[in-house]
Amino acid sequence: MKKLLYGAAYYDEYMPYDRVEKDMEMMEKAGMNVIRIAESTWSTWEKEEGKFDFTSLHRMLDAAKRHHISVIVGTPTYAIPSWLCDKADDMLALTHGGPGIYGHRQNMDITNPIYLKYAERMIRKLMEEVKDEPHVIGFQLDNETKAYDTCGPRAQAMFVERLKEKYPDIEAFNHEFGLDYWSNRVDDWAHFPDIRGTINGSLAAEYAAFQRDLVTEFLGWQEAIVKEYAREDQFITQNFDYDWDERTGGLGLQPEVDQFAAAKHVSIAGCDIYHPNAQDLTGAEITTLGNISRGLKKDNYLVLETEAQGNLGWLPYPGQLRLCAYSHVANGANMVEYWHWHSIHNAIESYWKGVLSHDLQENETYRECAIVGNEWKRIGAKLVNLKKKNKVAVVADARSNTGLIQFPMETRDGHGYNRVLRWICDSLHRLNVEFDVIPAREEELGRYQVVILPALYSATESFLNAINDYVSKGGNLIATFKSGFADEHLKIYADVQPHIIHRALGISYDQFTFPKEVGVTYKGKRGEASEWMEMVSTEGAHVLSAYDHSVWKKYAAATVHTYGKGHAMYLASYFSTAVLEEMLCDFLRAIEWNEPEKIQVVANYPVVVKQGINDEGNHIVYLLNYSNQEQYVKLPDYEGIELLTEAKVQPGDDICVKPWDLCVLCYEEA
């Protein structure tokens, strides 16, 4: 991209009165240069079947053009009009919870041919309206797409057909999924039982994988339609979202979408990243979720939604909105866009506030947006297209996520996998170790000096053998409990745990439990074990910490092992982040981990350091202060410029980063 994009989702259709011209004028004044429109308003544009009225669409397009604002158009297929619901008895998805009821969005069966017929017609009508608009720069496919747990007869029949293709021999299918248990064998494909009743975790996980495939195929179907109209200079994206925690927002890997697979249907990855603010702002969600997004295409990405004022309790302190905007860009984002421009006056999201409050006047949030927008007009060309070359990778895996939903740890809230993922990623964030997020693919491993497996519960033998090979050739591995336990169908491996990689790790175990009053101590720091603990015995590994418990003290909680030319650390339980971070620091020091492509900046959290190379070949270094106290950082031994103030910085200077503020340093060479 030639510039950073900055803006908000905009809905003329939701406004209590006509103010489109005023809104675009305010956006332009604030330095905003992009809006996203259209993804939510099918019923406005087609109030009756076949009767289209795109008046509001053209009002937004025309006003945006007058105010030099680019437009991203979303296909309005994720919320259907009520008249379409009446077109078929199975229009709404039949789910594990029963039949759908009209009212909520994302309630339709995305395999329904009648839905697809009318959705295609709407997409084509919309594309005809916008295809000749020069300031339409891209298209968003649908919105936070999922399969919505469709379990109707059509979807289940499709699932059975895929199983028949994969397992021509039904006996092989029964064996692979262990269906002898409780007499669950399928004697004939025609007698395949309703998937909603299965007690077999492997079969349930396979259906979840099938549902993820439906999402990939649905986005591919939309991509093909949009491509018929799109110009070569227009991008196609999707606002992938993440596992959700009601209190903290985006949590981790989305269990209902294989985002690494689905991303092949977009030209640039997009995402929705939500997080707490005020006293709870840490930047961790921006880092972890942004890293997943950057990993989808191994390239820069778009933040299509993040909060301005946001959910109740998320109102940012002064400075935090600006700090977060720069944090996204420091992580590799080329766009920051708020959901949404104005606070809505009715319906379910009335208290999810936008840039403007319900009075639609300038406020503190708007004025802080204007600071960001006008700064980016001045220096954005030096910040766009930031390229990163990280030496650490965290493996994120959809099937393992499903595995820990089917077989939860002590935290039985359906987020067990992502709790472990964030345990690792948040610690790296606080330690100022930048990392990529990669899928469990063998070809990815050799690019990294350190590879981390958080709860890789489900893994093929091929990948586990590749992990051993990676370590033996000089790679460095960190693996947590619940890794290498089951195969790709969640069938538990019937030998030494962790399967295959026990050789690289130099450990084994055959028992585990939920810890109670068990401590883990390392270098004088002690934390309570929780969630899960494995009774690890060493087979050549060095014990970093044994369990602090009268009975379990003979077992290791953390170990390190030399295997071939590489090293491997194993974490057998979930324990305090203070202990974890001390262990991670020592492991990285021991392997002499370094990043020669990066400028070495010594800083401690709450200052987070992010960096990369810009289009001019310069090193851009961000110092982000996630605290309400001034922080001082000693600068590296190079002359540079602080871009926000345009002040020169000298080698070895101490620089002050104000509370909830940042510095952006530019070095021509390193």
Short mmCIF file of N, CA and C in Angstrom, two decimals, residues 192-333:
data_model
loop_
_atom_site.label_atom_id
_atom_site.label_comp_id
_atom_site.label_asym_id
_atom_site.label_seq_id
_atom_site.Cartn_x
_atom_site.Cartn_y
_atom_site.Cartn_z
N PHE A 192 -25.88 -43.78 9.01
CA PHE A 192 -25.02 -42.89 9.80
C PHE A 192 -25.89 -42.09 10.77
N PRO A 193 -25.56 -42.11 12.07
CA PRO A 193 -26.43 -41.44 13.06
C PRO A 193 -26.26 -39.92 13.04
N ASP A 194 -27.23 -39.24 13.60
CA ASP A 194 -27.18 -37.78 13.73
C ASP A 194 -25.93 -37.39 14.52
N ILE A 195 -25.10 -36.55 13.92
CA ILE A 195 -23.82 -36.19 14.52
C ILE A 195 -24.00 -35.47 15.85
N ARG A 196 -25.16 -34.87 16.06
CA ARG A 196 -25.38 -34.11 17.29
C ARG A 196 -25.42 -34.98 18.53
N GLY A 197 -25.62 -36.28 18.34
CA GLY A 197 -25.71 -37.16 19.49
C GLY A 197 -24.42 -37.90 19.81
N THR A 198 -23.37 -37.71 19.03
CA THR A 198 -22.17 -38.52 19.22
C THR A 198 -21.49 -38.24 20.56
N ILE A 199 -20.98 -39.28 21.18
CA ILE A 199 -20.15 -39.15 22.37
C ILE A 199 -18.69 -39.40 22.03
N ASN A 200 -18.42 -39.57 20.75
CA ASN A 200 -17.07 -39.87 20.29
C ASN A 200 -16.36 -38.55 19.93
N GLY A 201 -15.36 -38.17 20.74
CA GLY A 201 -14.67 -36.90 20.53
C GLY A 201 -14.01 -36.81 19.18
N SER A 202 -13.48 -37.93 18.68
CA SER A 202 -12.82 -37.92 17.37
C SER A 202 -13.82 -37.60 16.27
N LEU A 203 -15.00 -38.21 16.33
CA LEU A 203 -16.01 -37.97 15.30
C LEU A 203 -16.55 -36.54 15.40
N ALA A 204 -16.76 -36.07 16.62
CA ALA A 204 -17.21 -34.69 16.81
C ALA A 204 -16.18 -33.70 16.28
N ALA A 205 -14.91 -33.99 16.50
CA ALA A 205 -13.85 -33.12 16.01
C ALA A 205 -13.76 -33.14 14.50
N GLU A 206 -14.02 -34.29 13.91
CA GLU A 206 -14.01 -34.38 12.45
C GLU A 206 -15.15 -33.56 11.85
N TYR A 207 -16.29 -33.56 12.52
CA TYR A 207 -17.39 -32.74 12.03
C TYR A 207 -17.07 -31.25 12.19
N ALA A 208 -16.40 -30.90 13.28
CA ALA A 208 -15.98 -29.50 13.45
C ALA A 208 -15.01 -29.10 12.35
N ALA A 209 -14.11 -30.01 11.96
CA ALA A 209 -13.20 -29.71 10.86
C ALA A 209 -13.96 -29.56 9.54
N PHE A 210 -14.99 -30.39 9.35
CA PHE A 210 -15.85 -30.26 8.17
C PHE A 210 -16.54 -28.90 8.15
N GLN A 211 -17.03 -28.46 9.30
CA GLN A 211 -17.67 -27.14 9.37
C GLN A 211 -16.67 -26.03 9.03
N ARG A 212 -15.43 -26.18 9.47
CA ARG A 212 -14.41 -25.19 9.10
C ARG A 212 -14.18 -25.19 7.59
N ASP A 213 -14.22 -26.38 6.99
CA ASP A 213 -14.07 -26.47 5.53
C ASP A 213 -15.23 -25.76 4.82
N LEU A 214 -16.43 -25.85 5.39
CA LEU A 214 -17.57 -25.15 4.79
C LEU A 214 -17.32 -23.65 4.72
N VAL A 215 -16.68 -23.11 5.76
CA VAL A 215 -16.36 -21.68 5.77
C VAL A 215 -15.38 -21.35 4.65
N THR A 216 -14.33 -22.17 4.53
CA THR A 216 -13.33 -21.95 3.48
C THR A 216 -13.99 -21.98 2.11
N GLU A 217 -14.87 -22.95 1.89
CA GLU A 217 -15.54 -23.07 0.59
C GLU A 217 -16.51 -21.91 0.35
N PHE A 218 -17.21 -21.48 1.38
CA PHE A 218 -18.14 -20.37 1.25
C PHE A 218 -17.41 -19.09 0.88
N LEU A 219 -16.28 -18.83 1.51
CA LEU A 219 -15.50 -17.64 1.17
C LEU A 219 -14.91 -17.75 -0.23
N GLY A 220 -14.53 -18.96 -0.63
CA GLY A 220 -14.05 -19.16 -2.00
C GLY A 220 -15.15 -18.90 -3.02
N TRP A 221 -16.37 -19.29 -2.69
CA TRP A 221 -17.52 -19.04 -3.57
C TRP A 221 -17.75 -17.55 -3.73
N GLN A 222 -17.71 -16.81 -2.62
CA GLN A 222 -17.88 -15.36 -2.71
C GLN A 222 -16.72 -14.70 -3.45
N GLU A 223 -15.52 -15.16 -3.18
CA GLU A 223 -14.35 -14.59 -3.87
C GLU A 223 -14.50 -14.69 -5.38
N ALA A 224 -14.95 -15.84 -5.87
CA ALA A 224 -15.08 -16.04 -7.31
C ALA A 224 -16.08 -15.06 -7.92
N ILE A 225 -17.16 -14.78 -7.21
CA ILE A 225 -18.16 -13.82 -7.72
C ILE A 225 -17.57 -12.41 -7.75
N VAL A 226 -16.97 -12.00 -6.63
CA VAL A 226 -16.42 -10.64 -6.53
C VAL A 226 -15.32 -10.42 -7.57
N LYS A 227 -14.51 -11.44 -7.81
CA LYS A 227 -13.41 -11.31 -8.78
C LYS A 227 -13.90 -11.02 -10.20
N GLU A 228 -15.12 -11.43 -10.51
CA GLU A 228 -15.66 -11.14 -11.84
C GLU A 228 -15.80 -9.64 -12.08
N TYR A 229 -15.92 -8.87 -11.01
CA TYR A 229 -16.17 -7.43 -11.12
C TYR A 229 -14.97 -6.58 -10.68
N ALA A 230 -14.14 -7.11 -9.80
CA ALA A 230 -13.08 -6.31 -9.19
C ALA A 230 -11.99 -5.94 -10.19
N ARG A 231 -11.45 -4.75 -10.04
CA ARG A 231 -10.30 -4.31 -10.82
C ARG A 231 -9.02 -4.90 -10.25
N GLU A 232 -7.95 -4.85 -11.03
CA GLU A 232 -6.68 -5.39 -10.56
C GLU A 232 -6.12 -4.60 -9.38
N ASP A 233 -6.48 -3.33 -9.27
CA ASP A 233 -5.94 -2.50 -8.19
C ASP A 233 -6.79 -2.60 -6.92
N GLN A 234 -7.82 -3.41 -6.90
CA GLN A 234 -8.67 -3.57 -5.72
C GLN A 234 -8.34 -4.87 -5.00
N PHE A 235 -8.35 -4.82 -3.68
CA PHE A 235 -8.04 -6.02 -2.89
C PHE A 235 -9.33 -6.70 -2.44
N ILE A 236 -9.19 -7.95 -2.05
CA ILE A 236 -10.27 -8.72 -1.43
C ILE A 236 -9.78 -9.16 -0.06
N THR A 237 -10.62 -8.96 0.96
CA THR A 237 -10.23 -9.30 2.32
C THR A 237 -11.40 -9.94 3.05
N GLN A 238 -11.16 -10.32 4.29
CA GLN A 238 -12.20 -10.83 5.18
C GLN A 238 -11.83 -10.44 6.59
N ASN A 239 -12.80 -10.06 7.38
CA ASN A 239 -12.49 -9.67 8.75
C ASN A 239 -12.56 -10.90 9.67
N PHE A 240 -11.49 -11.69 9.62
CA PHE A 240 -11.40 -12.85 10.50
C PHE A 240 -11.45 -12.39 11.96
N ASP A 241 -12.23 -13.08 12.76
CA ASP A 241 -12.28 -12.74 14.18
C ASP A 241 -11.71 -13.89 15.00
N TYR A 242 -11.77 -13.76 16.31
CA TYR A 242 -11.04 -14.67 17.18
C TYR A 242 -11.93 -15.23 18.27
N ASP A 243 -11.43 -16.26 18.92
CA ASP A 243 -12.11 -16.80 20.09
C ASP A 243 -12.42 -15.65 21.04
N TRP A 244 -13.53 -15.72 21.72
CA TRP A 244 -14.07 -14.55 22.41
C TRP A 244 -14.25 -14.79 23.90
N ASP A 245 -13.79 -13.84 24.68
CA ASP A 245 -14.04 -13.82 26.12
C ASP A 245 -14.85 -12.57 26.42
N GLU A 246 -15.96 -12.72 27.10
CA GLU A 246 -16.87 -11.58 27.31
C GLU A 246 -16.20 -10.42 28.04
N ARG A 247 -15.23 -10.72 28.88
CA ARG A 247 -14.59 -9.65 29.66
C ARG A 247 -13.43 -9.01 28.90
N THR A 248 -12.61 -9.85 28.24
CA THR A 248 -11.37 -9.33 27.66
C THR A 248 -11.41 -9.22 26.15
N GLY A 249 -12.53 -9.64 25.51
CA GLY A 249 -12.62 -9.52 24.06
C GLY A 249 -11.93 -10.66 23.35
N GLY A 250 -11.17 -10.34 22.29
CA GLY A 250 -10.49 -11.36 21.51
C GLY A 250 -9.50 -12.13 22.36
N LEU A 251 -9.59 -13.46 22.32
CA LEU A 251 -8.77 -14.28 23.21
C LEU A 251 -7.66 -14.99 22.45
N GLY A 252 -8.01 -15.69 21.37
CA GLY A 252 -6.99 -16.45 20.66
C GLY A 252 -7.57 -17.06 19.40
N LEU A 253 -6.99 -18.17 18.98
CA LEU A 253 -7.33 -18.81 17.72
C LEU A 253 -8.83 -19.11 17.64
N GLN A 254 -9.45 -18.75 16.51
CA GLN A 254 -10.88 -18.99 16.30
C GLN A 254 -11.12 -20.48 16.08
N PRO A 255 -11.90 -21.15 16.95
CA PRO A 255 -12.10 -22.60 16.79
C PRO A 255 -13.00 -22.98 15.63
N GLU A 256 -13.79 -22.03 15.10
CA GLU A 256 -14.78 -22.37 14.08
C GLU A 256 -14.32 -22.10 12.65
N VAL A 257 -13.09 -21.62 12.47
CA VAL A 257 -12.58 -21.32 11.14
C VAL A 257 -11.13 -21.77 11.07
N ASP A 258 -10.76 -22.44 9.97
CA ASP A 258 -9.35 -22.69 9.70
C ASP A 258 -8.84 -21.48 8.93
N GLN A 259 -8.39 -20.49 9.66
CA GLN A 259 -8.05 -19.22 9.03
C GLN A 259 -6.86 -19.35 8.09
N PHE A 260 -5.93 -20.23 8.39
CA PHE A 260 -4.79 -20.42 7.50
C PHE A 260 -5.24 -20.97 6.15
N ALA A 261 -6.26 -21.82 6.15
CA ALA A 261 -6.79 -22.34 4.89
C ALA A 261 -7.68 -21.32 4.20
N ALA A 262 -8.55 -20.67 4.96
CA ALA A 262 -9.50 -19.71 4.37
C ALA A 262 -8.80 -18.51 3.77
N ALA A 263 -7.63 -18.16 4.29
CA ALA A 263 -6.92 -16.97 3.82
C ALA A 263 -6.48 -17.06 2.37
N LYS A 264 -6.50 -18.25 1.80
CA LYS A 264 -6.13 -18.37 0.38
C LYS A 264 -7.15 -17.67 -0.51
N HIS A 265 -8.32 -17.36 0.03
CA HIS A 265 -9.37 -16.73 -0.77
C HIS A 265 -9.40 -15.21 -0.62
N VAL A 266 -8.39 -14.63 0.02
CA VAL A 266 -8.28 -13.17 0.11
C VAL A 266 -6.90 -12.76 -0.38
N SER A 267 -6.82 -11.53 -0.87
CA SER A 267 -5.51 -11.03 -1.33
C SER A 267 -4.75 -10.37 -0.20
N ILE A 268 -5.45 -9.92 0.83
CA ILE A 268 -4.80 -9.38 2.03
C ILE A 268 -5.64 -9.79 3.23
N ALA A 269 -4.97 -10.27 4.26
CA ALA A 269 -5.69 -10.73 5.45
C ALA A 269 -6.27 -9.54 6.19
N GLY A 270 -7.46 -9.72 6.73
CA GLY A 270 -8.09 -8.72 7.57
C GLY A 270 -8.52 -9.35 8.87
N CYS A 271 -8.75 -8.53 9.88
CA CYS A 271 -9.09 -9.09 11.19
C CYS A 271 -9.86 -8.07 12.02
N ASP A 272 -10.52 -8.58 13.05
CA ASP A 272 -11.19 -7.77 14.07
C ASP A 272 -10.49 -8.04 15.40
N ILE A 273 -9.89 -7.02 15.99
CA ILE A 273 -9.15 -7.18 17.23
C ILE A 273 -9.77 -6.28 18.29
N TYR A 274 -10.34 -6.90 19.31
CA TYR A 274 -10.93 -6.17 20.44
C TYR A 274 -10.19 -6.54 21.72
N HIS A 275 -10.10 -5.57 22.63
CA HIS A 275 -9.31 -5.76 23.84
C HIS A 275 -9.79 -4.80 24.91
N PRO A 276 -9.48 -5.06 26.17
CA PRO A 276 -9.83 -4.10 27.23
C PRO A 276 -8.92 -2.88 27.17
N ASN A 277 -9.38 -1.79 27.77
CA ASN A 277 -8.60 -0.56 27.87
C ASN A 277 -8.48 -0.15 29.33
N ALA A 278 -8.23 1.13 29.55
CA ALA A 278 -8.08 1.70 30.89
C ALA A 278 -7.00 0.93 31.65
N GLN A 279 -7.27 0.55 32.89
CA GLN A 279 -6.25 -0.10 33.71
C GLN A 279 -5.87 -1.49 33.19
N ASP A 280 -6.68 -2.07 32.31
CA ASP A 280 -6.44 -3.43 31.83
C ASP A 280 -5.71 -3.49 30.49
N LEU A 281 -5.34 -2.34 29.93
CA LEU A 281 -4.67 -2.35 28.63
C LEU A 281 -3.22 -2.82 28.79
N THR A 282 -2.88 -3.88 28.06
CA THR A 282 -1.51 -4.41 28.07
C THR A 282 -0.89 -4.49 26.68
N GLY A 283 -1.73 -4.43 25.65
CA GLY A 283 -1.23 -4.62 24.29
C GLY A 283 -1.11 -6.06 23.88
N ALA A 284 -1.39 -6.99 24.79
CA ALA A 284 -1.17 -8.41 24.49
C ALA A 284 -2.08 -8.92 23.39
N GLU A 285 -3.35 -8.48 23.39
CA GLU A 285 -4.28 -8.93 22.34
C GLU A 285 -3.83 -8.41 20.98
N ILE A 286 -3.39 -7.16 20.94
CA ILE A 286 -2.92 -6.58 19.68
C ILE A 286 -1.75 -7.39 19.14
N THR A 287 -0.86 -7.83 20.02
CA THR A 287 0.29 -8.62 19.60
C THR A 287 -0.12 -10.01 19.13
N THR A 288 -0.79 -10.77 19.97
CA THR A 288 -1.08 -12.17 19.64
C THR A 288 -2.04 -12.29 18.46
N LEU A 289 -3.14 -11.55 18.50
CA LEU A 289 -4.12 -11.66 17.42
C LEU A 289 -3.58 -11.05 16.14
N GLY A 290 -2.83 -9.97 16.26
CA GLY A 290 -2.19 -9.40 15.09
C GLY A 290 -1.16 -10.33 14.47
N ASN A 291 -0.43 -11.06 15.31
CA ASN A 291 0.55 -12.00 14.78
C ASN A 291 -0.12 -13.16 14.04
N ILE A 292 -1.27 -13.61 14.54
CA ILE A 292 -2.02 -14.61 13.79
C ILE A 292 -2.40 -14.05 12.44
N SER A 293 -2.90 -12.82 12.43
CA SER A 293 -3.34 -12.19 11.18
C SER A 293 -2.18 -12.03 10.20
N ARG A 294 -1.03 -11.58 10.71
CA ARG A 294 0.13 -11.42 9.84
C ARG A 294 0.60 -12.76 9.28
N GLY A 295 0.42 -13.81 10.06
CA GLY A 295 0.86 -15.13 9.63
C GLY A 295 -0.02 -15.75 8.56
N LEU A 296 -1.26 -15.27 8.40
CA LEU A 296 -2.18 -15.90 7.45
C LEU A 296 -1.67 -15.80 6.02
N LYS A 297 -1.08 -14.65 5.67
CA LYS A 297 -0.53 -14.46 4.32
C LYS A 297 0.98 -14.17 4.37
N LYS A 298 1.53 -14.24 5.59
CA LYS A 298 2.95 -13.87 5.80
C LYS A 298 3.21 -12.48 5.24
N ASP A 299 2.35 -11.55 5.60
CA ASP A 299 2.40 -10.22 5.01
C ASP A 299 1.63 -9.26 5.92
N ASN A 300 1.68 -7.99 5.54
CA ASN A 300 0.90 -6.99 6.26
C ASN A 300 -0.59 -7.30 6.19
N TYR A 301 -1.34 -6.74 7.10
CA TYR A 301 -2.76 -7.08 7.23
C TYR A 301 -3.56 -5.82 7.55
N LEU A 302 -4.86 -5.96 7.55
CA LEU A 302 -5.78 -4.86 7.82
C LEU A 302 -6.54 -5.12 9.12
N VAL A 303 -6.59 -4.14 10.00
CA VAL A 303 -7.48 -4.22 11.16
C VAL A 303 -8.79 -3.57 10.74
N LEU A 304 -9.75 -4.39 10.38
CA LEU A 304 -11.03 -3.90 9.87
C LEU A 304 -11.97 -3.48 10.98
N GLU A 305 -11.76 -4.01 12.17
CA GLU A 305 -12.53 -3.58 13.32
C GLU A 305 -11.65 -3.60 14.56
N THR A 306 -11.68 -2.51 15.30
CA THR A 306 -11.20 -2.46 16.68
C THR A 306 -12.05 -1.41 17.37
N GLU A 307 -11.95 -1.32 18.70
CA GLU A 307 -12.87 -0.42 19.37
C GLU A 307 -12.33 1.00 19.45
N ALA A 308 -13.28 1.95 19.46
CA ALA A 308 -12.97 3.34 19.77
C ALA A 308 -13.28 3.53 21.26
N GLN A 309 -14.57 3.74 21.59
CA GLN A 309 -14.97 3.71 23.01
C GLN A 309 -15.28 2.28 23.43
N GLY A 310 -15.98 1.55 22.54
CA GLY A 310 -16.11 0.12 22.71
C GLY A 310 -17.14 -0.34 23.72
N ASN A 311 -16.95 -1.57 24.16
CA ASN A 311 -17.85 -2.25 25.08
C ASN A 311 -17.87 -1.53 26.43
N LEU A 312 -18.93 -1.72 27.17
CA LEU A 312 -19.05 -1.08 28.47
C LEU A 312 -17.87 -1.49 29.35
N GLY A 313 -17.16 -0.49 29.89
CA GLY A 313 -15.98 -0.76 30.71
C GLY A 313 -14.68 -0.65 29.95
N TRP A 314 -14.73 -0.42 28.63
CA TRP A 314 -13.51 -0.36 27.82
C TRP A 314 -13.13 1.07 27.43
N LEU A 315 -13.78 2.07 27.98
CA LEU A 315 -13.46 3.45 27.61
C LEU A 315 -11.97 3.71 27.86
N PRO A 316 -11.23 4.10 26.83
CA PRO A 316 -9.78 4.25 27.00
C PRO A 316 -9.42 5.50 27.79
N TYR A 317 -8.33 5.40 28.55
CA TYR A 317 -7.74 6.58 29.16
C TYR A 317 -7.22 7.49 28.05
N PRO A 318 -7.07 8.78 28.33
CA PRO A 318 -6.44 9.66 27.34
C PRO A 318 -5.08 9.12 26.92
N GLY A 319 -4.85 9.09 25.62
CA GLY A 319 -3.60 8.58 25.07
C GLY A 319 -3.66 7.14 24.61
N GLN A 320 -4.58 6.34 25.20
CA GLN A 320 -4.60 4.92 24.89
C GLN A 320 -5.08 4.62 23.47
N LEU A 321 -6.04 5.40 22.96
CA LEU A 321 -6.52 5.17 21.61
C LEU A 321 -5.36 5.34 20.62
N ARG A 322 -4.59 6.39 20.80
CA ARG A 322 -3.43 6.65 19.94
C ARG A 322 -2.37 5.57 20.11
N LEU A 323 -2.08 5.19 21.36
CA LEU A 323 -1.11 4.15 21.62
C LEU A 323 -1.50 2.85 20.92
N CYS A 324 -2.78 2.49 20.97
CA CYS A 324 -3.23 1.25 20.35
C CYS A 324 -3.15 1.33 18.83
N ALA A 325 -3.50 2.48 18.25
CA ALA A 325 -3.42 2.63 16.80
C ALA A 325 -2.00 2.39 16.32
N TYR A 326 -1.04 2.98 17.00
CA TYR A 326 0.36 2.77 16.62
C TYR A 326 0.81 1.33 16.92
N SER A 327 0.25 0.73 17.96
CA SER A 327 0.62 -0.65 18.28
C SER A 327 0.23 -1.60 17.16
N HIS A 328 -0.95 -1.40 16.56
CA HIS A 328 -1.36 -2.21 15.42
C HIS A 328 -0.37 -2.07 14.27
N VAL A 329 0.01 -0.83 13.96
CA VAL A 329 0.92 -0.58 12.84
C VAL A 329 2.30 -1.14 13.15
N ALA A 330 2.74 -1.01 14.40
CA ALA A 330 4.04 -1.56 14.80
C ALA A 330 4.07 -3.06 14.66
N ASN A 331 2.89 -3.70 14.69
CA ASN A 331 2.81 -5.15 14.57
C ASN A 331 2.69 -5.61 13.12
N GLY A 332 2.56 -4.65 12.19
CA GLY A 332 2.48 -5.00 10.78
C GLY A 332 1.18 -4.66 10.10
N ALA A 333 0.24 -4.01 10.81
CA ALA A 333 -1.03 -3.63 10.19
C ALA A 333 -0.82 -2.44 9.27
#
